[in-house]
Short mmCIF file of C-alpha atoms and ligand atoms in Angstrom, two decimals:
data_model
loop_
_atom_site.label_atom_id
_atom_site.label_comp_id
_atom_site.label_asym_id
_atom_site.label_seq_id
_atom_site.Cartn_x
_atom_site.Cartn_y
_atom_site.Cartn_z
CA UNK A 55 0.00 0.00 0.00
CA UNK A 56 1.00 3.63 -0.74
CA UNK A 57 1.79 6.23 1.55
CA UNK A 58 2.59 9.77 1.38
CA UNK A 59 4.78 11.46 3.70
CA UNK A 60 6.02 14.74 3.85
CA UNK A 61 9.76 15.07 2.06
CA UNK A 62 10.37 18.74 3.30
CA UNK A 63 9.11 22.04 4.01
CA UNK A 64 9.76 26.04 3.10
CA UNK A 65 8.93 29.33 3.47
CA UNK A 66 9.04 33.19 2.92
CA UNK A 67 8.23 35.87 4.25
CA UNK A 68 8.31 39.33 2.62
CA UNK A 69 11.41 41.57 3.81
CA UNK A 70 9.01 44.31 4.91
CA UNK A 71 8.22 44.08 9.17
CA UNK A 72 5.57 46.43 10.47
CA UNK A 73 5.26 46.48 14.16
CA UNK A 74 2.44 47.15 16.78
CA UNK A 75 4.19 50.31 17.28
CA UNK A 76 3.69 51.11 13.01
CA UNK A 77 -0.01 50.38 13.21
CA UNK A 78 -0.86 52.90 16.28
CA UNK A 79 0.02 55.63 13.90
CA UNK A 80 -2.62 54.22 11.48
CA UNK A 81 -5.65 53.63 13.82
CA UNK A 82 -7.10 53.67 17.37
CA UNK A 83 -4.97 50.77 18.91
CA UNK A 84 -2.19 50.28 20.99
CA UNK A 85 1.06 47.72 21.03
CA UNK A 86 -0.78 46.30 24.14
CA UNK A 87 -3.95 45.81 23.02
CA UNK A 88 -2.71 44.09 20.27
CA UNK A 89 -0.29 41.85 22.00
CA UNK A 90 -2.61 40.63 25.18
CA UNK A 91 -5.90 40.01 23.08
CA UNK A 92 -4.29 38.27 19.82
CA UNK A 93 -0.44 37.55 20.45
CA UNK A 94 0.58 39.47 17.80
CA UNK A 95 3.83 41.64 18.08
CA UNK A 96 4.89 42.43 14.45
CA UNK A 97 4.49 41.26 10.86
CA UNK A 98 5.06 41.23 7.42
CA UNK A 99 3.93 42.91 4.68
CA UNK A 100 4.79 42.40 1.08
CA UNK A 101 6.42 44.87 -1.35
CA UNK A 102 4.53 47.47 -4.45
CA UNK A 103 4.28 44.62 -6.49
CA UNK A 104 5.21 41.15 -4.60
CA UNK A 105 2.27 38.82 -5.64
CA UNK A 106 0.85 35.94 -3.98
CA UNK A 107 2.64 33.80 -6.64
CA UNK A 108 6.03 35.41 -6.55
CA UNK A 109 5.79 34.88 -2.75
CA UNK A 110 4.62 30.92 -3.09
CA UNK A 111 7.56 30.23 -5.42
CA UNK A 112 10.22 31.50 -3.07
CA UNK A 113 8.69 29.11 -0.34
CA UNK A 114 8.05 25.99 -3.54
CA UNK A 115 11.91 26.59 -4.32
CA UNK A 116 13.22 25.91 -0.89
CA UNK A 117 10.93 23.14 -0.11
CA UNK A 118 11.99 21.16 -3.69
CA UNK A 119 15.63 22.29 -3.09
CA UNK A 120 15.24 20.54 0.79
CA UNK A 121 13.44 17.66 -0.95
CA UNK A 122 16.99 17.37 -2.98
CA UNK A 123 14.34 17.36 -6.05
CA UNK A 124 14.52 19.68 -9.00
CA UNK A 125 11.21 22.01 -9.82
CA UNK A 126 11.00 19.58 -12.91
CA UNK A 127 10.17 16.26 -10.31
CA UNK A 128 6.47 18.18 -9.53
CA UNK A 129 3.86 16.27 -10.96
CA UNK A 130 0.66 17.59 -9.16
CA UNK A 131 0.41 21.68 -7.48
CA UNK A 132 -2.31 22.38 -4.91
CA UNK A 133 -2.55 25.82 -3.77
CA UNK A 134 -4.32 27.44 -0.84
CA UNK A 135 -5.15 30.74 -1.51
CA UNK A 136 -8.15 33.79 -0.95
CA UNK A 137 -5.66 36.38 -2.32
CA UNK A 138 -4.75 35.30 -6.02
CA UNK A 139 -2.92 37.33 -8.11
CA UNK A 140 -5.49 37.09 -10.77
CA UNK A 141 -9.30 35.57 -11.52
CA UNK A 142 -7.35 33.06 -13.55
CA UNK A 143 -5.77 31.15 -14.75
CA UNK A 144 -5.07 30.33 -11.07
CA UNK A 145 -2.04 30.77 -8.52
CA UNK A 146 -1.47 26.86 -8.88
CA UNK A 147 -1.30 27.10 -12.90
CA UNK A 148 0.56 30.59 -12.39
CA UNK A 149 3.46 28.33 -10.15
CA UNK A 150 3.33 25.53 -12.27
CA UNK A 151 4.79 27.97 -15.29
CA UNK A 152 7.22 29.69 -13.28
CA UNK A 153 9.04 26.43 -12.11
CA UNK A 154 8.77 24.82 -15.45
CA UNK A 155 7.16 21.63 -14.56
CA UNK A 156 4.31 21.70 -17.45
CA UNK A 157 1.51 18.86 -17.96
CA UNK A 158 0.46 17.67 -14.23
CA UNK A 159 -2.60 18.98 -12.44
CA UNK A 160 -2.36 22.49 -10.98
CA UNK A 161 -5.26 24.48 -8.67
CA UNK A 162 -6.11 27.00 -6.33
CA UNK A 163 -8.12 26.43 -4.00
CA UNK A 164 -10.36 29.49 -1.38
CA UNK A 165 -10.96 27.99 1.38
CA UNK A 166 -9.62 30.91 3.80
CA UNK A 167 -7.81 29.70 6.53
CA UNK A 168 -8.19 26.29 6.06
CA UNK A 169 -6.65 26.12 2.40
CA UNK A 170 -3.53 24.28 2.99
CA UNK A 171 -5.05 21.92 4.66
CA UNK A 172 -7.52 21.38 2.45
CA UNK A 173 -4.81 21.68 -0.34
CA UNK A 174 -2.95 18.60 1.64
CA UNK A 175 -5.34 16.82 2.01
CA UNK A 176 -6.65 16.52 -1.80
CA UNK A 177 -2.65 15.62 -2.26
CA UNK A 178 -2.51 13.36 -0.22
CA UNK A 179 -5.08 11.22 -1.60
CA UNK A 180 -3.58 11.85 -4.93
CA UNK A 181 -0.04 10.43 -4.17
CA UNK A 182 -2.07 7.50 -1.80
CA UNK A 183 -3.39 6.88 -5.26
CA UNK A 184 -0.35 6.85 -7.58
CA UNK A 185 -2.11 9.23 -9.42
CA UNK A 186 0.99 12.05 -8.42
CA UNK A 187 4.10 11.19 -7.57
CA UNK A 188 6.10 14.25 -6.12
CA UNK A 189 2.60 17.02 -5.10
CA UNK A 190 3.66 20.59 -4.28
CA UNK A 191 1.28 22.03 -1.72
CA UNK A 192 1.19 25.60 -1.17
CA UNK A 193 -0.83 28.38 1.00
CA UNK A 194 0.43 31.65 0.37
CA UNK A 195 -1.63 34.94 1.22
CA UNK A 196 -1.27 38.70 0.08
CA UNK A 197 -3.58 39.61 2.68
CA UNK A 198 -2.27 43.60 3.28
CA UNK A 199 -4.27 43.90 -0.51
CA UNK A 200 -7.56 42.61 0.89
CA UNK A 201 -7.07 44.58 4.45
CA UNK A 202 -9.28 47.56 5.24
CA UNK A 203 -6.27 49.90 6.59
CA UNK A 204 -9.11 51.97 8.36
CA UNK A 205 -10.41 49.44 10.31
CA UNK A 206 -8.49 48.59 13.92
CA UNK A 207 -10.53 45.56 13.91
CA UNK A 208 -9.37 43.60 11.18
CA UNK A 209 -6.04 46.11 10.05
CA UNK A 210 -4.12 44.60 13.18
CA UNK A 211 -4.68 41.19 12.62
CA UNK A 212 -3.52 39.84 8.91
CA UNK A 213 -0.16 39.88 6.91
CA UNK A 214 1.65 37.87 4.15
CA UNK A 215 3.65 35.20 3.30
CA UNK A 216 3.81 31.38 1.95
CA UNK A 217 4.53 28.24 2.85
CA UNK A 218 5.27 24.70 1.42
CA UNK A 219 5.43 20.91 1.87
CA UNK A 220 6.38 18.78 -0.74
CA UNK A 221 4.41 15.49 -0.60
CA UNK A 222 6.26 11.78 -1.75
CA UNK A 223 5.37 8.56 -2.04
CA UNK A 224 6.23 6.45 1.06
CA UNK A 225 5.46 2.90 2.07
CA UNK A 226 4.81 3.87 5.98
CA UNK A 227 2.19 6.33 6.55
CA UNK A 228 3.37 10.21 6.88
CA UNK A 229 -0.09 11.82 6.60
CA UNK A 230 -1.98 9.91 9.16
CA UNK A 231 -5.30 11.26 8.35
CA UNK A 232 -6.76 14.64 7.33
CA UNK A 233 -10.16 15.68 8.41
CA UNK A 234 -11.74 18.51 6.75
CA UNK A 235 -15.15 20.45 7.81
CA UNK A 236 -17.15 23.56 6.09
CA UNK A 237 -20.36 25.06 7.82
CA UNK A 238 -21.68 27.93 5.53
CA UNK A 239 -23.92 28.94 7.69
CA UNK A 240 -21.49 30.90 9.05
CA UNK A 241 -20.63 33.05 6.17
CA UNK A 242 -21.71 36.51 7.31
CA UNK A 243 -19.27 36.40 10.47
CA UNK A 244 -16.05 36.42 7.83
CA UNK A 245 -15.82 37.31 4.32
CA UNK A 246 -14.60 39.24 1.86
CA UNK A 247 -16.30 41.40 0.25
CA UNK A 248 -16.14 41.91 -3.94
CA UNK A 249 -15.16 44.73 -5.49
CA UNK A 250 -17.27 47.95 -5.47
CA UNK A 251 -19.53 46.00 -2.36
CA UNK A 252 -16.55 46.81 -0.28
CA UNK A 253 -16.07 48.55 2.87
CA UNK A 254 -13.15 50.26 2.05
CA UNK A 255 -12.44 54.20 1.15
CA UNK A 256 -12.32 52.69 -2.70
CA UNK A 257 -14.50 50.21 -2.43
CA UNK A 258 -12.01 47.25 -3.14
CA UNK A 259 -12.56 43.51 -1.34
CA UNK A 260 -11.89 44.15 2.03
CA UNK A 261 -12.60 41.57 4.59
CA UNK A 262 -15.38 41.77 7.27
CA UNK A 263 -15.16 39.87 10.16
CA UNK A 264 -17.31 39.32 13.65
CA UNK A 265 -14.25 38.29 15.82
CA UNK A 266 -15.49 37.89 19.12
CA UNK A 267 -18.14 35.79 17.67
CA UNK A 268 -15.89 34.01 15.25
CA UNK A 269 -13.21 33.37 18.34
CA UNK A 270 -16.12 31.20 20.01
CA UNK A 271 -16.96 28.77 17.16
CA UNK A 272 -12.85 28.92 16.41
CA UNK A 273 -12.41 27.42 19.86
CA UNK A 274 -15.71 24.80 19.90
CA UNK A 275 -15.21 23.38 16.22
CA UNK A 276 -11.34 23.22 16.90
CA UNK A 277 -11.62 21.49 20.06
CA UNK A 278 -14.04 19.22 18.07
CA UNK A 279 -11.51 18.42 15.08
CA UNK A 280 -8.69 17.69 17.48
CA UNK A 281 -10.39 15.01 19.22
CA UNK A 282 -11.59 13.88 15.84
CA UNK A 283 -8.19 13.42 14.44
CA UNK A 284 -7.36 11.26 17.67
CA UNK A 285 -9.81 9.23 18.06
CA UNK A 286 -10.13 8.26 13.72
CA UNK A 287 -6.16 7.20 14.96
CA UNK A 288 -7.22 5.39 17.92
CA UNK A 289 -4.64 7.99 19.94
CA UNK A 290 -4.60 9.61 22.67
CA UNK A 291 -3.45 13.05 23.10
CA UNK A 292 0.05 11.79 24.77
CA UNK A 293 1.08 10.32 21.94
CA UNK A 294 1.75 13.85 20.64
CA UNK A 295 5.24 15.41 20.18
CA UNK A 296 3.37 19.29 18.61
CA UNK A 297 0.84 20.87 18.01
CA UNK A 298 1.36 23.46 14.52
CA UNK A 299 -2.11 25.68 14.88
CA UNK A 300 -3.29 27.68 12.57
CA UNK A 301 -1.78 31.35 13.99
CA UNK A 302 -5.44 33.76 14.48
CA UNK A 303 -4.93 34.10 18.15
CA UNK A 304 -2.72 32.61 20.73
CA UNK A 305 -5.86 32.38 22.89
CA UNK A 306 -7.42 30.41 20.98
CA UNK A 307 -4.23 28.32 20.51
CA UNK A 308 -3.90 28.51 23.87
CA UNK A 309 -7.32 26.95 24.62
CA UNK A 310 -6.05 23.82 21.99
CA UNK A 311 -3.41 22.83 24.09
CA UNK A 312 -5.03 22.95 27.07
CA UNK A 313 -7.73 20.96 25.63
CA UNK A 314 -4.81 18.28 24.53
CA UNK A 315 -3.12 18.76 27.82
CA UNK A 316 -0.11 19.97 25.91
CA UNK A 317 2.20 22.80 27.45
CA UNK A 318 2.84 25.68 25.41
CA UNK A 319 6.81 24.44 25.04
CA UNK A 320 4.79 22.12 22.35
CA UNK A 321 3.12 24.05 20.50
CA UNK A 322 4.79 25.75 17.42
CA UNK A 323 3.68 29.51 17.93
CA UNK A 324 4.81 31.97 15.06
CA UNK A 325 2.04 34.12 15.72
CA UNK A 326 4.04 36.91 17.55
CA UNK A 327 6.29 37.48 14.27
CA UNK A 328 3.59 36.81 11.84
CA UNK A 329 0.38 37.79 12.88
CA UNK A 330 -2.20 35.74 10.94
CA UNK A 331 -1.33 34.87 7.21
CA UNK A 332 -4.66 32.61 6.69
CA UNK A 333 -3.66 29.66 4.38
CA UNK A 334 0.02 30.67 4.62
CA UNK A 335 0.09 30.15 8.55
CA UNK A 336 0.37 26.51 9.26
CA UNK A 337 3.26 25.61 6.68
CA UNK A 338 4.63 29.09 8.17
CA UNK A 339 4.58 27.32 11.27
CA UNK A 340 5.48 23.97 10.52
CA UNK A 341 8.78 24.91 8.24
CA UNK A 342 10.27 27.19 10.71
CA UNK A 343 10.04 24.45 12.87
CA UNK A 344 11.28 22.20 10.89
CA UNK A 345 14.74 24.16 10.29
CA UNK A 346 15.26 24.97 13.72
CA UNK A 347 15.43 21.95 14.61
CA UNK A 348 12.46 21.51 17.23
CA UNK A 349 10.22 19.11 14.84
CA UNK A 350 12.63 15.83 13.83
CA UNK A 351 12.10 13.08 11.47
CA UNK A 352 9.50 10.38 12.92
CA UNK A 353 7.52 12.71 15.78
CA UNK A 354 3.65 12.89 15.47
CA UNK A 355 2.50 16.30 14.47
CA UNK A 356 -0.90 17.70 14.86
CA UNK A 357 -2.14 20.17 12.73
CA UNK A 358 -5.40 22.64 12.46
CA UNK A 359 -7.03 25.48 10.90
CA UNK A 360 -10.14 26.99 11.01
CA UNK A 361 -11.44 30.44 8.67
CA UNK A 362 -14.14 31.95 6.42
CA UNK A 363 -16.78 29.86 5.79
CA UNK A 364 -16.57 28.63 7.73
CA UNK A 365 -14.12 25.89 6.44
CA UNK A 366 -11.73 24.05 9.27
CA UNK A 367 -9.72 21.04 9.78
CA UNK A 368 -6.93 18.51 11.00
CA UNK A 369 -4.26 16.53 9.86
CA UNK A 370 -2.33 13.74 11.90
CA UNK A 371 1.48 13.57 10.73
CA UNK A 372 3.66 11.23 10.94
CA UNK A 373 6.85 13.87 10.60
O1 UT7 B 679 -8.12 33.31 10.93
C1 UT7 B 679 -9.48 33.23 10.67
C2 UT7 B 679 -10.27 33.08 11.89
N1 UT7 B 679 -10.18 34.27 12.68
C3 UT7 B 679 -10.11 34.18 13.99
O2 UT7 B 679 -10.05 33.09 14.51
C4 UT7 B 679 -10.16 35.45 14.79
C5 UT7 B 679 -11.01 35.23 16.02
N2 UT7 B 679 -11.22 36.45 16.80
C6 UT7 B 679 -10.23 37.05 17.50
O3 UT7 B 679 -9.08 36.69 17.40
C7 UT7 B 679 -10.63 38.15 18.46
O4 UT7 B 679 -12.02 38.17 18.58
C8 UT7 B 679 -10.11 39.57 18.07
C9 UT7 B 679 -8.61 39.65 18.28
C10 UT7 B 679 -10.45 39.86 16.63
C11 UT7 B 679 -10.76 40.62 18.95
O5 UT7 B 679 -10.51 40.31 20.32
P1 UT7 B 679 -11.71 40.29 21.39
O6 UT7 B 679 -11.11 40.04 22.68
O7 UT7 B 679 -12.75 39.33 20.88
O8 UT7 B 679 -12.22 41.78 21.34
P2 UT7 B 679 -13.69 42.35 20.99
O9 UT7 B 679 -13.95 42.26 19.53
O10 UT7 B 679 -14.69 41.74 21.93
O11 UT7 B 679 -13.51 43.87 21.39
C12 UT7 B 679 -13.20 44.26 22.74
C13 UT7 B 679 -12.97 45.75 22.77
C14 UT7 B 679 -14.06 46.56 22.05
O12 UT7 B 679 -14.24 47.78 22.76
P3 UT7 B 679 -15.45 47.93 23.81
O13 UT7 B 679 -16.71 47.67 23.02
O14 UT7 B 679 -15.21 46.88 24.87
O15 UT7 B 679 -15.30 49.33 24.29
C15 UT7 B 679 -13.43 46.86 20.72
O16 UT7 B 679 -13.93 48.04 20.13
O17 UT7 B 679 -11.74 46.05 22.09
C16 UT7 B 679 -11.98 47.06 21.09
N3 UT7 B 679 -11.04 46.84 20.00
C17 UT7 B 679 -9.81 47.38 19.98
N4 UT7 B 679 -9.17 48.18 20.85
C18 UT7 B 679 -7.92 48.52 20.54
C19 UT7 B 679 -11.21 46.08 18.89
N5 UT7 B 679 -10.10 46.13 18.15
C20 UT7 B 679 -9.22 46.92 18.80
C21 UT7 B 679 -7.91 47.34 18.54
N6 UT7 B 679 -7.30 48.14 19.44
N7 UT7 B 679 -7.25 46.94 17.43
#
């Protein structure tokens, strides 16, 4: 039987930092604030004219180059994105032509938060399959384009980046399980909105969000999705070496690991450098983890989103 596993990880960030400190000159907020309700201490923010693509193929490069593969060894692209560069052709197919490997399967998908998890776990079924042999998956996010600068609710909160695994064949199991949720009920609470509908001075896509009521069904369906991923594994939450959350708020990451009894010393937190980069965020997490040396080959990873939608999930890894 088949197996995929991840081969390695990468990730970039754009050179541009902007710190609490930036943002109180732009609204009604304070460094405080900022970093006892969400965690958050700086971010970054990507240059006049750094796309979501040119982003996701700095992060694509390293994690082929750490695979010791070549960009022509991708067979299969799955992207996680709500901030493409264009309508289409999409930021998978956009990838695809800038590392040269033509012919294989290539998508975006906008699933907010969740998208590289969603992205991995379409992969993995692929490779499972023998249908793809050597699957990029990506979540990058532009998010600073979609961000209503005006509004201290939201403007504090999201930033930019990419991250990405690169997904092999293997014949033990790397990707335990993924389990994957959407609830669209839930759709007025966080969304963005499209152009000339927006909130915005100029009436781009801005995003909208409820976040004290979001926070609460963060924490319930979360809670949910961990114990989900467990018990499909017959596991219990000791047999876990990290947890790699999805970065929105350390309280809600917080409220995780309690839940899995973890301390925080396992628990991969990025959120203080990065603020929240939506699909970008977990393979943020996981890769910078990964090179410094904290998550080694054969420890059991946890790891879970939840965004707009609203779309959330888990996936069990066998590192
Ligand atoms: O990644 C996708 C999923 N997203 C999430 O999971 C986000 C979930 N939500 C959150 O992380 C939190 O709800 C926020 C960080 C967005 C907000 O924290 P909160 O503790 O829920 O605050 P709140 O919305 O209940 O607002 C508390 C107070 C309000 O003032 P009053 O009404 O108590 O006077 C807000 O107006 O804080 C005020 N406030 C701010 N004050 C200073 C809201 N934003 C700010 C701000 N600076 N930036």
């Amino acid at each position: 039987m088949i197996h995929s596993r991840i081969a390695a990880t990468g990730s970039y960030l754009p050179a541009k930092v902007v710190s609490n400190s930036d943002l109180e000159k732009l609204v009604d907020t304070s460094d405080e604030w900022i970093r006892t309700r969400t965690g958050i201490e700086r971010r970054h923010i990507a240059a006049d004219g750094e796309g979501t693509v040119d982003m996701a193929e700095h992060a694509a490069r390293r994690a082929i180059e750490a695979a010791g593969l070549k960009p022509s060894d991708i067979d299969f692209i799955a992207f996680g994105t709500t901030t493409p560069d264009l309508v289409f052709p999409n930021c998978g197919v956009l990838l695809q032509q800038r590392l040269g490997c033509l012919g294989g399967p290539a998508f975006s998908l906008e699933t907010a938060c969740a998208g590289f998890l969603y992205a991995l776990s379409i992969a993995d079924k692929y490779v499972r399959s023998g249908e793809a042999r050597r699957a990029l998956v990506v979540g990058a996010e532009r998010l600073s384009s979609i961000t209503d600068w005006t509004d201290r609710t939201t403007a504090i909160l999201f930033a930019d980046g990419a991250g990405a695994v690169v997904l092999e064949p293997s014949p033990t199991a790397g990707i335990l399980s993924t389990h994957l949720h959407a609830d669209g009920q839930y759709k007025d609470l966080l969304y963005c909105s499209r152009p000339g509908e927006g909130s915005g001075v100029n009436r781009q896509p801005r995003i909208v969000m409820s976040g004290s009521e979001v926070f609460k069904v963060a924490v319930t369906r979360l809670g949910q999705s961990v114990d989900e991923a467990l018990a499909a594994n017959g596991l219990d939450r000791s047999a876990l070496d990290w947890l790699v959350p999805h970065q929105a708020n350390i309280r809600i990451i917080q409220a995780i690991a309690r839940r899995l009894e973890l301390p925080m010393e396992k628990v991969i937190l990025t959120i203080q450098d990065h603020g929240n980069t939506s699909a970008a965020s977990v393979p943020l997490a996981l890769d910078a983890a990964v090179r410094d040396g904290r998550i080694r080959r054969g420890e059991l990873l946890l790891l879970e989103a939840f965004g707009g939608g609203f779309t959330w999930g888990s996936a069990l890894v066998r590192y």
